[in-house]
């Protein structure tokens, strides 16, 4: 079996390792797809939906999350169409409404073109991205926390709400949580929410040099794989 497949992402033909995801392939090639729940060394869950792309099959495009979509020979993917930008902006807006105090989410939202939030702010302390759960399960094999409940009641917790003895207190769950990076100017009060946008400087560079990667980090603490791997196109 061939170890590489040819995929076309935004018109560029890319030779990608079989089994890799569209998101990893795009990032490796320098194509920026916003993402939140993806962590390069953990399994993908498709939780945040920020990484959506159009997958074109037989002339018809379906929308799917690029972190959970594996590359296939001849695959055609569009990452930055008007439709995708609109949907992604809406997803980012909902994330900010859910957790306006997360600087990581604010930064990503600004990069997705969000300038105002039309939804009520919920001030939740979690966006259910599952980064903490996967870090705990996959890095440390501790299984000390997980998703609990369904629908509106779904949340992250320890078994029976009590930190178990087998929690290794490694801190990985906190380090990877988008809620652990406070906004620059301190916690926002209900009714005083705003989009920080103070990380716009990199975006201004990208407007002046369209198509070039500005190593923006996609939200402080959320390096895209390209930044983390210090690879260049
Ligand atoms: S601190 Fe405990 S709950 Fe958090 S990742 Fe480590 S083992 Fe898991
Ligand atoms: S606690 Fe943090 S890392 Fe865990 S699911 Fe919620 S937002 Fe994500
Ligand atoms: S990064 Fe793909 S769904 Fe979150």
mmCIF file of N, CA, C and O and ligand atoms in Angstrom, residues 125-132 156 173 176-179, ligand 2:
data_model
loop_
_atom_site.group_PDB
_atom_site.id
_atom_site.type_symbol
_atom_site.label_atom_id
_atom_site.label_comp_id
_atom_site.label_asym_id
_atom_site.label_seq_id
_atom_site.Cartn_x
_atom_site.Cartn_y
_atom_site.Cartn_z
ATOM 1 N N UNK A 125 -17.352 28.206 32.583
ATOM 2 C CA UNK A 125 -15.925 28.011 32.839
ATOM 3 C C UNK A 125 -15.363 26.852 32.014
ATOM 4 O O UNK A 125 -14.274 26.362 32.286
ATOM 5 N N UNK A 126 -16.106 26.437 31.006
ATOM 6 C CA UNK A 126 -15.655 25.312 30.186
ATOM 7 C C UNK A 126 -16.384 25.374 28.839
ATOM 8 O O UNK A 126 -17.553 25.741 28.785
ATOM 9 N N UNK A 127 -15.677 25.050 27.764
ATOM 10 C CA UNK A 127 -16.337 25.010 26.449
ATOM 11 C C UNK A 127 -16.401 23.578 25.911
ATOM 12 O O UNK A 127 -16.632 23.361 24.731
ATOM 13 N N UNK A 128 -16.153 22.607 26.780
ATOM 14 C CA UNK A 128 -16.276 21.183 26.434
ATOM 15 C C UNK A 128 -15.380 20.788 25.259
ATOM 16 O O UNK A 128 -15.772 19.984 24.413
ATOM 17 N N UNK A 129 -14.192 21.371 25.203
ATOM 18 C CA UNK A 129 -13.278 21.026 24.108
ATOM 19 C C UNK A 129 -12.628 19.655 24.319
ATOM 20 O O UNK A 129 -12.101 19.062 23.384
ATOM 21 N N UNK A 130 -12.646 19.174 25.550
ATOM 22 C CA UNK A 130 -12.106 17.843 25.834
ATOM 23 C C UNK A 130 -10.594 17.755 25.837
ATOM 24 O O UNK A 130 -10.030 16.652 25.899
ATOM 25 N N UNK A 131 -9.911 18.879 25.791
ATOM 26 C CA UNK A 131 -8.434 18.828 25.804
ATOM 27 C C UNK A 131 -7.941 18.222 27.118
ATOM 28 O O UNK A 131 -7.029 17.404 27.139
ATOM 29 N N UNK A 132 -8.578 18.612 28.229
ATOM 30 C CA UNK A 132 -8.146 18.121 29.543
ATOM 31 C C UNK A 132 -8.357 16.610 29.657
ATOM 32 O O UNK A 132 -7.481 15.881 30.150
ATOM 33 N N UNK A 156 -17.419 18.585 32.585
ATOM 34 C CA UNK A 156 -16.223 17.793 32.885
ATOM 35 C C UNK A 156 -16.143 17.623 34.395
ATOM 36 O O UNK A 156 -16.330 18.583 35.149
ATOM 37 N N UNK A 173 -3.981 18.904 32.485
ATOM 38 C CA UNK A 173 -5.356 19.300 32.166
ATOM 39 C C UNK A 173 -5.515 20.819 32.265
ATOM 40 O O UNK A 173 -6.264 21.426 31.493
ATOM 41 N N UNK A 176 -3.472 22.738 29.293
ATOM 42 C CA UNK A 176 -4.059 22.671 27.950
ATOM 43 C C UNK A 176 -5.440 23.296 27.861
ATOM 44 O O UNK A 176 -6.031 23.351 26.791
ATOM 45 N N UNK A 177 -5.962 23.755 28.978
ATOM 46 C CA UNK A 177 -7.330 24.286 28.989
ATOM 47 C C UNK A 177 -7.358 25.723 28.454
ATOM 48 O O UNK A 177 -6.617 26.578 28.935
ATOM 49 N N UNK A 178 -8.224 26.006 27.477
ATOM 50 C CA UNK A 178 -8.293 27.370 26.956
ATOM 51 C C UNK A 178 -8.811 28.379 27.974
ATOM 52 O O UNK A 178 -8.687 29.577 27.784
ATOM 53 N N UNK A 179 -9.383 27.888 29.066
ATOM 54 C CA UNK A 179 -9.870 28.790 30.103
ATOM 55 C C UNK A 179 -8.763 29.224 31.054
ATOM 56 O O UNK A 179 -8.967 30.074 31.902
HETATM 57 S S1 LIG B 2 -12.104 22.150 31.349
HETATM 58 FE FE1 LIG B 2 -10.947 23.306 29.804
HETATM 59 S S2 LIG B 2 -9.798 21.798 28.618
HETATM 60 FE FE2 LIG B 2 -11.423 20.702 29.743
HETATM 61 S S3 LIG B 2 -13.133 20.577 28.302
HETATM 62 FE FE3 LIG B 2 -13.464 22.399 29.561
HETATM 63 S S4 LIG B 2 -12.530 24.098 28.387
HETATM 64 FE FE4 LIG B 2 -11.740 22.166 27.519
#
